[in-house]
Coordinates of C-alpha atoms and ligand atoms in Angstrom, one line a residue:
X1 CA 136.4 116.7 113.5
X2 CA 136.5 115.5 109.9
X3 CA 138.3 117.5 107.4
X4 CA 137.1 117.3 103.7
X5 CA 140.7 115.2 103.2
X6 CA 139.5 112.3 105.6
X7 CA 136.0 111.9 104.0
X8 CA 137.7 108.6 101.6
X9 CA 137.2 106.2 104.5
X10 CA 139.0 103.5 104.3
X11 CA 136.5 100.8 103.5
X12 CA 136.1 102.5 100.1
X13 CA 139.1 100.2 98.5
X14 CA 137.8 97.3 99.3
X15 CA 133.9 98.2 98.3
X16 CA 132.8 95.1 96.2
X17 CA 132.5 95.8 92.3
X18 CA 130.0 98.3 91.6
X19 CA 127.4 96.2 89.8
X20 CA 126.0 95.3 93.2
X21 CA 124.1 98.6 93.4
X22 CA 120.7 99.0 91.7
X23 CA 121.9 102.5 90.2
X24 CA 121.8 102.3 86.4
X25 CA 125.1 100.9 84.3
X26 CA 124.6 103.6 81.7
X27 CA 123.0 106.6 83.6
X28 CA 122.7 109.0 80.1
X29 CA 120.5 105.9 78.9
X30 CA 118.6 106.2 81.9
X31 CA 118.1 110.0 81.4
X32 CA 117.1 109.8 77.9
X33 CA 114.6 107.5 78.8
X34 CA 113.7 109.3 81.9
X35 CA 112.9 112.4 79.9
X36 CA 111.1 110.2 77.2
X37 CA 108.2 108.7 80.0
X38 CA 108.0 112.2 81.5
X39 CA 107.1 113.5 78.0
X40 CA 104.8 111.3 77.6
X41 CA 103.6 111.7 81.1
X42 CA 103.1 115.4 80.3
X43 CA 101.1 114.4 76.9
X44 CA 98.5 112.5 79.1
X45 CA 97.8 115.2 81.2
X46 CA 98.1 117.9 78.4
X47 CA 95.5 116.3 76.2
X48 CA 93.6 113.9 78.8
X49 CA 89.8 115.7 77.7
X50 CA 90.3 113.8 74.2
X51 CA 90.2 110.3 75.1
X52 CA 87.6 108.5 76.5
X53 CA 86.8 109.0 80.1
X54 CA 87.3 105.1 81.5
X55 CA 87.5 101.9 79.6
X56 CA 87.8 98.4 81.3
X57 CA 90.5 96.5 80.6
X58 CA 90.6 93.8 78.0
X59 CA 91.7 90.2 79.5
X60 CA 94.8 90.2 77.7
X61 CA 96.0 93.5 79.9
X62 CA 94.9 91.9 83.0
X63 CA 97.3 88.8 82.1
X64 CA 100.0 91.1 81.8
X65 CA 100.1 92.0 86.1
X66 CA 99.4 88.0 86.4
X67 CA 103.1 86.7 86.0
X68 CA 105.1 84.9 88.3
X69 CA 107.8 86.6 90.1
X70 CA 111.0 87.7 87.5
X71 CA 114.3 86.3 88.6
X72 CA 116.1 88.4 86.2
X73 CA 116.1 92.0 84.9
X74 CA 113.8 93.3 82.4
X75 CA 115.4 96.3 79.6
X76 CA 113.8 99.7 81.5
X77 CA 112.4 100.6 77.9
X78 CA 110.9 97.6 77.2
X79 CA 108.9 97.8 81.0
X80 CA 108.5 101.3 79.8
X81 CA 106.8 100.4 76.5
X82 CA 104.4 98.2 78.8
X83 CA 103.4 101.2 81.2
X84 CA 102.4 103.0 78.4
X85 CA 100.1 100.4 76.8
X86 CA 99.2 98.2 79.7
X87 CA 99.2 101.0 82.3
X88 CA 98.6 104.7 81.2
X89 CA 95.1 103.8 78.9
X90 CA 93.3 101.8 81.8
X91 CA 93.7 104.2 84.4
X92 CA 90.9 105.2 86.8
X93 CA 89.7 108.4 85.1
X94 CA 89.5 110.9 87.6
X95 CA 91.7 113.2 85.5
X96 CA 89.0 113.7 82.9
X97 CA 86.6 116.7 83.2
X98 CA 83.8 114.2 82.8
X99 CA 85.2 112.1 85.8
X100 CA 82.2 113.0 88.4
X101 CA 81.0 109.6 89.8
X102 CA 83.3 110.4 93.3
X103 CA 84.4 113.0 95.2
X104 CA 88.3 112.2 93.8
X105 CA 90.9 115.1 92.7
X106 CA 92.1 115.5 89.3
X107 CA 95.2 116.3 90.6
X108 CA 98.0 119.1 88.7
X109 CA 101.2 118.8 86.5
X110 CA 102.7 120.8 89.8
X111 CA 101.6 118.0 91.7
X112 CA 103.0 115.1 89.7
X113 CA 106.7 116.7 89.5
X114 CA 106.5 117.3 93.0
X115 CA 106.0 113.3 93.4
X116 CA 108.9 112.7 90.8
X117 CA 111.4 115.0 92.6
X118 CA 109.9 113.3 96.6
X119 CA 110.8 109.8 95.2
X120 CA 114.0 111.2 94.4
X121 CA 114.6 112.6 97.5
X122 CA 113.2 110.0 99.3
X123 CA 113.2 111.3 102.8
X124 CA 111.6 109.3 105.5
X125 CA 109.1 111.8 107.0
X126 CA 109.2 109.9 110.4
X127 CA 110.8 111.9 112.3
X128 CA 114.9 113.6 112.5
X129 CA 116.4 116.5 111.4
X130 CA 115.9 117.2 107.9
X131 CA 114.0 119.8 105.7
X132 CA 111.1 117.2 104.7
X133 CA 110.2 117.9 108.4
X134 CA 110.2 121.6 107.9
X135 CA 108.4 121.5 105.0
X136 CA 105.3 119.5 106.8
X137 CA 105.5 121.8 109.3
X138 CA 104.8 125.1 106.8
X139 CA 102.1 123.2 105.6
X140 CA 101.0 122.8 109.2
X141 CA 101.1 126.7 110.0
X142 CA 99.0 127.4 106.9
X143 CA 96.4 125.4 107.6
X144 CA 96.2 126.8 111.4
X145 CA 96.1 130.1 110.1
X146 CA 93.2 128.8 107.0
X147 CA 91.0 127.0 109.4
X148 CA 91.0 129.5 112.2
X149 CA 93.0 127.5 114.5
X150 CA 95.7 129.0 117.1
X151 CA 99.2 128.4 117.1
X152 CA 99.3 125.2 119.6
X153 CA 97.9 123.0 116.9
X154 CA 99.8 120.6 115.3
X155 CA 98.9 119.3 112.4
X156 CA 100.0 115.8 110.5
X157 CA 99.8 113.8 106.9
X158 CA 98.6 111.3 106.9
X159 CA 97.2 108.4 104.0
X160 CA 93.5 110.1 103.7
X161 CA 90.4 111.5 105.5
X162 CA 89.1 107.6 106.9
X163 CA 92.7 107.6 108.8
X164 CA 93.1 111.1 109.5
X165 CA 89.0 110.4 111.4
X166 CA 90.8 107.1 113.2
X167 CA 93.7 109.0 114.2
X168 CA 91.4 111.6 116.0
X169 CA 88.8 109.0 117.5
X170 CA 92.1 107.8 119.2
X171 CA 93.0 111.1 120.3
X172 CA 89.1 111.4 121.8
X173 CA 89.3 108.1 123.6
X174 CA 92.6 108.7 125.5
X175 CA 91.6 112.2 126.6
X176 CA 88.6 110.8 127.5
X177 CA 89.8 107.9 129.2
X178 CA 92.9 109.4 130.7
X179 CA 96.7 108.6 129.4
X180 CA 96.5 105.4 131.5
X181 CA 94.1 103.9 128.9
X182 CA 96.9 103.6 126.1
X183 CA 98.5 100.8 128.4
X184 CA 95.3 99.4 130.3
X185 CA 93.2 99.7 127.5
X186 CA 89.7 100.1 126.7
X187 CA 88.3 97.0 129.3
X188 CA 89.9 98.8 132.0
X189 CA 88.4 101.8 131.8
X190 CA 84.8 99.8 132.2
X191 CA 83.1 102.5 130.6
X192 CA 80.8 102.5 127.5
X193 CA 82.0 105.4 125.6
X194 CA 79.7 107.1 123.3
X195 CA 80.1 108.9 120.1
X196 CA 77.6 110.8 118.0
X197 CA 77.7 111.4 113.9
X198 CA 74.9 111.9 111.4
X199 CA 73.1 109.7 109.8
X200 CA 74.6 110.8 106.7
X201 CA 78.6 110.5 108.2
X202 CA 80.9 108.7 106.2
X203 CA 81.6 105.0 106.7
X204 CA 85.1 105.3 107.8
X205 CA 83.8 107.1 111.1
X206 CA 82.1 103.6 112.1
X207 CA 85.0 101.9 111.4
X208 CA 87.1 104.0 113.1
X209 CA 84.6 103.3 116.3
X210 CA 85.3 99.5 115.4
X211 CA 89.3 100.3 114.9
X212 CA 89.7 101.8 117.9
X213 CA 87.8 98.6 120.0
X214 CA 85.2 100.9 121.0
X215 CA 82.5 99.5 118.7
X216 CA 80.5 100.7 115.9
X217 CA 77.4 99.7 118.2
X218 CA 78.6 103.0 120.3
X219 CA 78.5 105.5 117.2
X220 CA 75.2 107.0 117.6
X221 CA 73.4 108.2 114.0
X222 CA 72.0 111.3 115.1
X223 CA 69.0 112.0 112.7
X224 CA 69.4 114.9 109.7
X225 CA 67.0 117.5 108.5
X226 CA 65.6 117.1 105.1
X227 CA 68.5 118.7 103.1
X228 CA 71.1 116.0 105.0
X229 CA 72.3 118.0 108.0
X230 CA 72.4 117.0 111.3
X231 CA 69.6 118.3 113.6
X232 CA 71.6 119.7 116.5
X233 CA 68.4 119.2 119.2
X234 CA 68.3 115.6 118.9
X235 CA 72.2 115.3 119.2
X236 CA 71.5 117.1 122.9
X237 CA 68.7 114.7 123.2
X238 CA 70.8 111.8 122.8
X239 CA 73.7 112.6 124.6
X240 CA 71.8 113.2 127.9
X241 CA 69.6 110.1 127.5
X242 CA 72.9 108.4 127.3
X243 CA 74.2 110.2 130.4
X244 CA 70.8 109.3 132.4
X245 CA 72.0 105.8 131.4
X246 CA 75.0 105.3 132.9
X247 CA 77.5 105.4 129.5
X248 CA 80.0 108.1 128.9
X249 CA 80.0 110.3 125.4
X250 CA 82.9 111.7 124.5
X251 CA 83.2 112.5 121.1
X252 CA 80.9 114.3 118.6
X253 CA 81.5 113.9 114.8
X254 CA 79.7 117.0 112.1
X255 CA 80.4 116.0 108.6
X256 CA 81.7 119.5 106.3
X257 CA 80.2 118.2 103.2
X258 CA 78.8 114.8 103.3
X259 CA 79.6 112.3 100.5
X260 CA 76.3 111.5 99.4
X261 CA 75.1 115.3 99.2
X262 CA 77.9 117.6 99.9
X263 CA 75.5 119.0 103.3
X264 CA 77.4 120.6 106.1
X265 CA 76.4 120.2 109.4
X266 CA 75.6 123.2 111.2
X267 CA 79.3 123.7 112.7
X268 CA 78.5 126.5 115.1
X269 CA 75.3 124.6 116.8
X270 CA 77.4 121.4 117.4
X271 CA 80.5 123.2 118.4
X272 CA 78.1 124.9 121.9
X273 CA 76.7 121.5 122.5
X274 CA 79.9 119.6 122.2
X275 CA 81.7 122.3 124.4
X276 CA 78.7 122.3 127.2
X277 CA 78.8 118.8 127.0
X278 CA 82.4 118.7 127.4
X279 CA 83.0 116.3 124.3
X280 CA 85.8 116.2 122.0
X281 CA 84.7 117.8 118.6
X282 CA 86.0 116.5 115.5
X283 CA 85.0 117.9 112.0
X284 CA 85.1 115.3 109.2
X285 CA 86.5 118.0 106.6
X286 CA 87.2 115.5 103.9
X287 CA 85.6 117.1 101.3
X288 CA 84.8 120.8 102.6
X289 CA 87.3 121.7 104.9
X290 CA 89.5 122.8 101.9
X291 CA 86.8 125.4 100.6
X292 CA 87.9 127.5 103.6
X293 CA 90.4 128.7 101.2
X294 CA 87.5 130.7 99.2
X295 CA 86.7 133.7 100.5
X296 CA 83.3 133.3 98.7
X297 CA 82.4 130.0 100.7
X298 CA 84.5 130.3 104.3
X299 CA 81.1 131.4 105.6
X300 CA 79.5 128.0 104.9
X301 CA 82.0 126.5 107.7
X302 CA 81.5 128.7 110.4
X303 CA 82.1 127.1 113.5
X304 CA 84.8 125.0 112.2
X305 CA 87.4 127.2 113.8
X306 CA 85.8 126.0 117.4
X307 CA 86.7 122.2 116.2
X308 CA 89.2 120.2 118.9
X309 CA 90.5 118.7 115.4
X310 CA 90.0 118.8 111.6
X311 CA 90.5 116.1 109.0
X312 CA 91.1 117.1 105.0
X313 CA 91.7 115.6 101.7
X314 CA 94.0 117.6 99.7
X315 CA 93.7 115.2 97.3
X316 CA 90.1 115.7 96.5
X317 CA 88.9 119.4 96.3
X318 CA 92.7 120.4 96.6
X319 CA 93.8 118.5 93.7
X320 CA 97.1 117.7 95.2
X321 CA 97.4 114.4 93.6
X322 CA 96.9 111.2 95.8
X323 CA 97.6 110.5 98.5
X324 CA 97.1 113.7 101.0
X325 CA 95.2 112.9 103.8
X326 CA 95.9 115.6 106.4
X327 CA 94.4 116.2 110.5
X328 CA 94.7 119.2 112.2
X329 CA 94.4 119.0 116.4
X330 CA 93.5 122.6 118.2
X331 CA 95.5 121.5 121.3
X332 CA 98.8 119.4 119.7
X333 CA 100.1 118.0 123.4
X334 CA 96.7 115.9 122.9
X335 CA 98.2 114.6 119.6
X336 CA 101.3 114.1 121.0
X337 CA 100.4 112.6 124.6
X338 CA 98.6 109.9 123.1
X339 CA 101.1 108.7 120.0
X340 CA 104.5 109.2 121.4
X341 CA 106.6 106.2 122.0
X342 CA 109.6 106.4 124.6
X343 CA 111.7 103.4 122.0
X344 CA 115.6 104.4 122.3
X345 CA 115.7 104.2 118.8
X346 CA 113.2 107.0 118.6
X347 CA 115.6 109.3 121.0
X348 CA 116.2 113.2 121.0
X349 CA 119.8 114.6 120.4
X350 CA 120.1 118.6 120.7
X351 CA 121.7 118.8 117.7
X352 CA 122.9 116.1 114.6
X353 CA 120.1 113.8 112.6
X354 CA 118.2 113.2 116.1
X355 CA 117.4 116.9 116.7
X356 CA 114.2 118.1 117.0
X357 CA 111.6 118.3 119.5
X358 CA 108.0 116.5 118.0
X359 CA 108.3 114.4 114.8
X360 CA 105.6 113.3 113.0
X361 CA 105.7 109.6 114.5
X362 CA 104.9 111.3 117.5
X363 CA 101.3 112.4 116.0
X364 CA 100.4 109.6 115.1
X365 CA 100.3 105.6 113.6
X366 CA 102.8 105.9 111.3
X367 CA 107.0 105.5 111.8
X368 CA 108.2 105.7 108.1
X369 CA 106.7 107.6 106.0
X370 CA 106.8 109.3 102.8
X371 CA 107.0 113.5 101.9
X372 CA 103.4 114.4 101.5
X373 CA 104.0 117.7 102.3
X374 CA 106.3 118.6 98.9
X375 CA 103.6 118.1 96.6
X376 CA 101.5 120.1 98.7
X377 CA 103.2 122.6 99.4
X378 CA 104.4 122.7 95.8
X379 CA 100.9 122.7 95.0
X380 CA 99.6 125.5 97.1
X381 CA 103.0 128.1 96.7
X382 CA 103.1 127.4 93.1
X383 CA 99.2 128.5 92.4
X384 CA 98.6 130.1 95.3
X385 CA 95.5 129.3 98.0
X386 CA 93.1 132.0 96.1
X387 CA 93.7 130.4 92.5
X388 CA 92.4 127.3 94.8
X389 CA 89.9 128.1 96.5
X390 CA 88.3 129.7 93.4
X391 CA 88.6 126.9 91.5
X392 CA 86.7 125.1 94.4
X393 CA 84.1 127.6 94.2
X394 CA 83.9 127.3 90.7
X395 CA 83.0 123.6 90.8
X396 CA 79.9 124.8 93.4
X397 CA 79.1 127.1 90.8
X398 CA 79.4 124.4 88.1
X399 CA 77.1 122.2 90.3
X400 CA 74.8 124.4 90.4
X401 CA 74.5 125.2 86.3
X402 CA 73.6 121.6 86.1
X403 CA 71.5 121.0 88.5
X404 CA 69.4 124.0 86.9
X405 CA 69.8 122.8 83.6
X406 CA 68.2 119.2 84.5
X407 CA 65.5 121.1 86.6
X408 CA 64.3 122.9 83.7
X409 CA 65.0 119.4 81.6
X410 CA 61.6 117.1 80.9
X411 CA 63.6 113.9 81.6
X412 CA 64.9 114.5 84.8
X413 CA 64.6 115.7 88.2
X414 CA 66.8 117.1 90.9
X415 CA 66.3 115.3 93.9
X416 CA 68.9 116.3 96.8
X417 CA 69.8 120.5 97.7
X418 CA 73.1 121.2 95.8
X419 CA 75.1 122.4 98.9
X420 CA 78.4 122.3 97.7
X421 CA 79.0 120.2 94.5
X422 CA 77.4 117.2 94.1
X423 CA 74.4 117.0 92.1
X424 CA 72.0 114.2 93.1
X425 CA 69.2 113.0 90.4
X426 CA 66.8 110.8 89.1
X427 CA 65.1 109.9 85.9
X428 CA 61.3 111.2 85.4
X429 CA 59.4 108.0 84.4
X430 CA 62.7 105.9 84.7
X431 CA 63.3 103.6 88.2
X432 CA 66.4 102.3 89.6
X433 CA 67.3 99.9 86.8
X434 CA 67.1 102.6 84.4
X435 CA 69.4 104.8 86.9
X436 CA 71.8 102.0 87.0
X437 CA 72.2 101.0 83.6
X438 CA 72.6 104.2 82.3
X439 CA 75.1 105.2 84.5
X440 CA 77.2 102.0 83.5
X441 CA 76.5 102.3 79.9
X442 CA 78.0 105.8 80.0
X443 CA 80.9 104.5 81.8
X444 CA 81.4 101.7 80.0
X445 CA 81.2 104.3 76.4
X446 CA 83.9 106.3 78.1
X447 CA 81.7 108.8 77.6
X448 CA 81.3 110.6 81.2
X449 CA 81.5 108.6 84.8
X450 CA 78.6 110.0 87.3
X451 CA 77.5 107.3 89.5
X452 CA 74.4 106.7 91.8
X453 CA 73.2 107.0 95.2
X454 CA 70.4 105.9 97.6
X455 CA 68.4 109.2 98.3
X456 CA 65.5 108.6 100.8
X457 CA 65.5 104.7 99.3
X458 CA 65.5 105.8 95.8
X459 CA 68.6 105.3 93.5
X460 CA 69.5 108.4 92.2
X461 CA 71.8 109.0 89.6
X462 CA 75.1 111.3 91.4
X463 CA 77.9 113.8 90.0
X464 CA 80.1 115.0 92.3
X465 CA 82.5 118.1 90.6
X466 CA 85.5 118.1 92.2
X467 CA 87.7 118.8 89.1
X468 CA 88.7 122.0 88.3
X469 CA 89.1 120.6 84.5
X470 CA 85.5 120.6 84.0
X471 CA 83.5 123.4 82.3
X472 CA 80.1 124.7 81.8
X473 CA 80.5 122.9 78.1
X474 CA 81.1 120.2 79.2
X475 CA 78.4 119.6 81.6
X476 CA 76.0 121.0 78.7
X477 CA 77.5 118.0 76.3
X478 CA 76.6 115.5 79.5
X479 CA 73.3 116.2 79.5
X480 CA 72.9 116.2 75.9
X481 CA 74.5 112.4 75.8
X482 CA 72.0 111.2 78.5
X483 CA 69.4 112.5 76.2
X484 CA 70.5 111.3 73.4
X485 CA 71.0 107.7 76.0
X486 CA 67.2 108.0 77.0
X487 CA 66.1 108.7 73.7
X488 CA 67.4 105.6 72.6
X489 CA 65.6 104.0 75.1
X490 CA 62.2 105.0 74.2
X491 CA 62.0 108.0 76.2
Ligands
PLP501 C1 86.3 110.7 101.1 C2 85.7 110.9 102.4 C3 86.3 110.3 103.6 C4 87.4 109.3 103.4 O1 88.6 110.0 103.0 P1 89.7 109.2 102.3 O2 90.7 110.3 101.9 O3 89.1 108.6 101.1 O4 90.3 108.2 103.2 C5 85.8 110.6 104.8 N1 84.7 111.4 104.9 C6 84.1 112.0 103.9 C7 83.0 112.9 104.1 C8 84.6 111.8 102.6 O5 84.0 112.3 101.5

C-alpha cells in the first residue's frame, strides 16, 4: 500500500527539463488569454442574430488553412487573432435564427462550456472505471425512461444518426444470422437478407445496407402515402412476396420525421407487422425521436416505445451542440453480443481502472472515444427536458405560422403537409431556376439560408426550424425579403 509519503517516485529527479511538456511556460498568460477567446466566444453567441446569416469565404481566408506544415511554434495570441478573423466570421450559420436550409441544431452556451470543460477532462469514453462512464449511462436511463423503453436497454453515443442506423443494421444482421455470422460472415450464411424503409428514408439507411456488405440492392423502398409516410399494407406485401421467394427479411426501418418533410411513419402499424413478421424494428429517430420530450407531441410517436432500437440527434432538435449522435437498443445483450471483443487489453478487473461490467466499446464500433454525454447531460439538467421539448414544439408551431402566412401569400404556395417543422414550397408562376437562384441569392446576402428540395419532381424551396432562436418576427421579416427578392425580379 502506498502512503501519501511514497507518492515522489523516484524517477521524478531525473525527469528531463520541463520544457519537453506541451503545458504552457507562463500558465497566467495562458489564462488571460483563455478568458479573452471565451469572451469573445460568449459575444458570438450573445449577439449572433446581428450579423449576417452565412457569407463565403474570400480567397485570401481560404489561403490562410493552405500552409505547409509549421516546424516551429506559433505565439497562442497571434493563432488566436487568426481564429477570430479567419475562423469565427465564416462559420456554417446554423446558430442564426434565420439558419433553416437543414435540419441542424443551434446548439446552447450550456452546451459549448460543457465541450470546454470535456476537452479539459479529456476522458476516453471507451470503456474503465471512471465517472465519464457514469455520466453516459444517466444519459442512457433517461432516455429509456423518455422513449418508453424498459430497463434492459442499453443505450450508446455515438458520432450522429447515419452511424447510430449502421450500428443497428449490424445489430439486425447478427441476430438474424446468428452470432456465428460476426466470424463467418455474410457469404456464409448464403442467405439474401432483406430490409424494408420508405421511399422517403434517409440516405444513410442505404449505405448502412452497403456498410454492412449486405447491399443497398436488398433495402426495399416501401412506397409512401401522399403526405410522405409509409403505407404499412404494401410493407406486408413486400415482405411476404420476398418470403415466397426464397430471401430472408429481417429488418424494417420507419423514419420519425423524414428529412425532406418531417412525415412520421405510422410507428404503431409497422411495429405489429414487424413483430408478426418477426423482424428487427429500428426507428430512424434522427430528427423526431427527441420531440418525445413534449408532452404536446409524444402522441405523434406512438409506437415508438415497441421499437427493438432507436437512433437520435441531440444535436439537431436537442440543440446539444455537435456532435451527439445517440442509439437506444430495447434488448442491450443484442448490442453487446454482437460488439464485444475478447482482446486482453480490453479485460475486466473487479475493482481498479478495469472495473466495470459493459463499456461502451462493447456497444459498438468505436474504442476511444470522446465524453458526449457531459454536454448532454449538461444540456438537459441545466434546462431541464420540458424547457426542451417546448422549445421543440415551439418550432412545429413556428412551422406552421409560416407555412400559413405563404398560403394566404399571392407568390407562393405550400406544397408538402407541415408535419413537424419543415416547411416545403414553391414559387406561384416561378420554376426551378427561380427556386434555385433565389435560395442562393439569399444565402449568398447573408440574409436567411432555407434551401430546396425535390417534391413529387418539382424543386421546391425548403425551411426546416430546428432552432429554438427563431421567432414568429423573424419568419414574418423572411417572407417580406423574398418579396421584396421576387419583386425585384418582375414578379
Ligand atoms: C440527419 C438525419 C440522419 C443522419 O444523421 P446524422 O446525425 O447527420 O448522421 C438520418 N436520418 C434522418 C431522418 C436525418 O434527418
Amino acid at each position: 500500500m502506498w502512503l501519501a509519503d511514497n507518492r515522489k517516485p523516484a524517477f521524478e529527479e531525473s525527469r528531463p527539463d520541463a520544457s519537453s511538456s506541451l503545458d504552457p511556460a507562463d500558465w497566467p498568460a495562458f489564462r488571460a488569454l483563455a478568458h479573452k477567446m471565451l469572451d469573445d466566444v460568449i459575444t458570438h453567441v450573445e449577439t449572433i442574430g446581428q450579423g449576417p446569416v452565412w457569407q463565403s469565404q474570400p480567397e485570401e481566408n481560404r489561403e490562410r488553412f493552405r500552409q505547409s506544415l509549421p516546424a516551429g511554434p506559433s505565439d497562442l495570441s497571434a493563432v488566436l487573432d487568426d481564429v477570430r478573423t479567419h475562423v469565427m466570421p465564416y462559420a456554417t450559420g446554423n446558430l442564426h435564427p434565420l439558419f433553416m436550409g437543414w435540419v441542424h441544431g443551434a446548439g446552447t452556451p450550456v452546451g459549448m462550456v460543457a465541450e470546454m470543460i470535456a476537452a479539459g477532462l479529456n476522458m476516453n469514453c471507451g470503456g474503465r472505471n471512471h465517472v465519464g462512464i457514469d455520466i453516459e449511462h444517466q444519459v442512457v436511463r433517461w432516455m429509456r425512461e423518455a422513449m418508453g423503453y424498459p430497463e434492459t436497454a442499453s443505450g450508446l453515443f455515438v458520432t450522429g444518426s447515419s452511424m447510430a442506423n449502421f450500428v443497428a443494421v449490424t445489430i439486425a444482421k447478427t441476430e438474424a444470422l446468428g452470432l456465428e455470422s460476426r466470424r463467418d460472415g455474410l457469404v456464409a450464411a448464403g442467405r439474401d437478407l432483406i430490409a424494408y424503409a420508405s421511399a422517403e428514408a434517409h440516405g444513410c439507411i442505404a449505405q448502412a445496407m452497403q456498410l454492412s456488405g449486405i447491399g443497398s440492392a436488398n433495402l426495399r423502398m416501401v412506397p409512401v402515402d401522399t403526405a410522405g409516410r409509409m403505407m404499412p399494407s404494401a410493407l406486408g406485401m413486400m415482405i411476404r412476396q420476398d418470403r415466397a421467394e426464397g430471401r430472408l427479411p429481417f429488418l424494417a426501418v420507419a423514419t420519425a420525421g423524414t428529412v425532406n418533410t418531417g412525415a412520421i411513419d405510422p410507428l404503431g402499424d409497422i411495429a405489429e407487422i414487424a413483430a408478426r413478421e418477426n423482424l428487427w424494428y429500428h426507428v430512424d429517430g434522427a430528427i423526431g425521436a427527441i420531440a418525445m420530450l413534449s408532452d404536446e407531441m409524444r402522441p405523434l410517436f406512438s409506437g415508438i416505445e415497441k421499437s427493438s432500437s432507436v437512433a437520435l440527434d441531440f444535436h439537431k432538435w436537442g440543440q446539444v451542440p455537435y456532435d451527439a449522435g445517440f442509439l437506444l437498443v430495447r434488448e442491450g445483450e443484442k448490442q453487446r453480443r454482437t460488439f464485444d471483443q475478447p482482446a486482453a487489453y480490453l479485460q475486466r478487473a473487479d475493482r481498479g481502472l478495469a472495473a466495470g461490467d459493459t463499456w461502451p466499446c462493447d456497444l459498438g464500433p468505436d474504442l476511444s472515444r470522446g465524453l458526449r454525454a457531459l454536454k448532454t447531460w449538461m444540456t438537459i439538467e441545466t434546462l431541464g427536458a420540458d424547457r426542451i421539448g417546448q422549445s421543440i414544439a415551439h418550432t412545429c408551431a413556428l412551422a406552421r405560422h409560416l407555412a400559413s402566412r405563404l398560403d394566404a401569400h399571392p407568390l407562393f404556395e405550400v406544397k408538402a403537409p407541415v408535419a413537424l417543422n419543415i416547411v416545403c414550397f414553391g414559387i406561384c408562376g416561378g420554376g426551378s431556376d427561380l427556386v434555385r437562384t433565389l435560395v442562393i441569392d439569399l444565402q449568398e446576402q447573408g440574409l436567411a439560408a432555407p434551401s430546396w428540395t425535390m417534391i413529387d419532381g418539382e424543386l421546391v424551396v425548403r425551411c426546416a426550424i430546428v432552432n429554438h432562436r427563431t421567432t414568429e418576427t423573424d419568419l414574418d421579416g423572411f417572407i417580406d425579403i423574398m418579396t421584396a427578392y421576387l419583386r425585384g425580379c418582375g414578379f
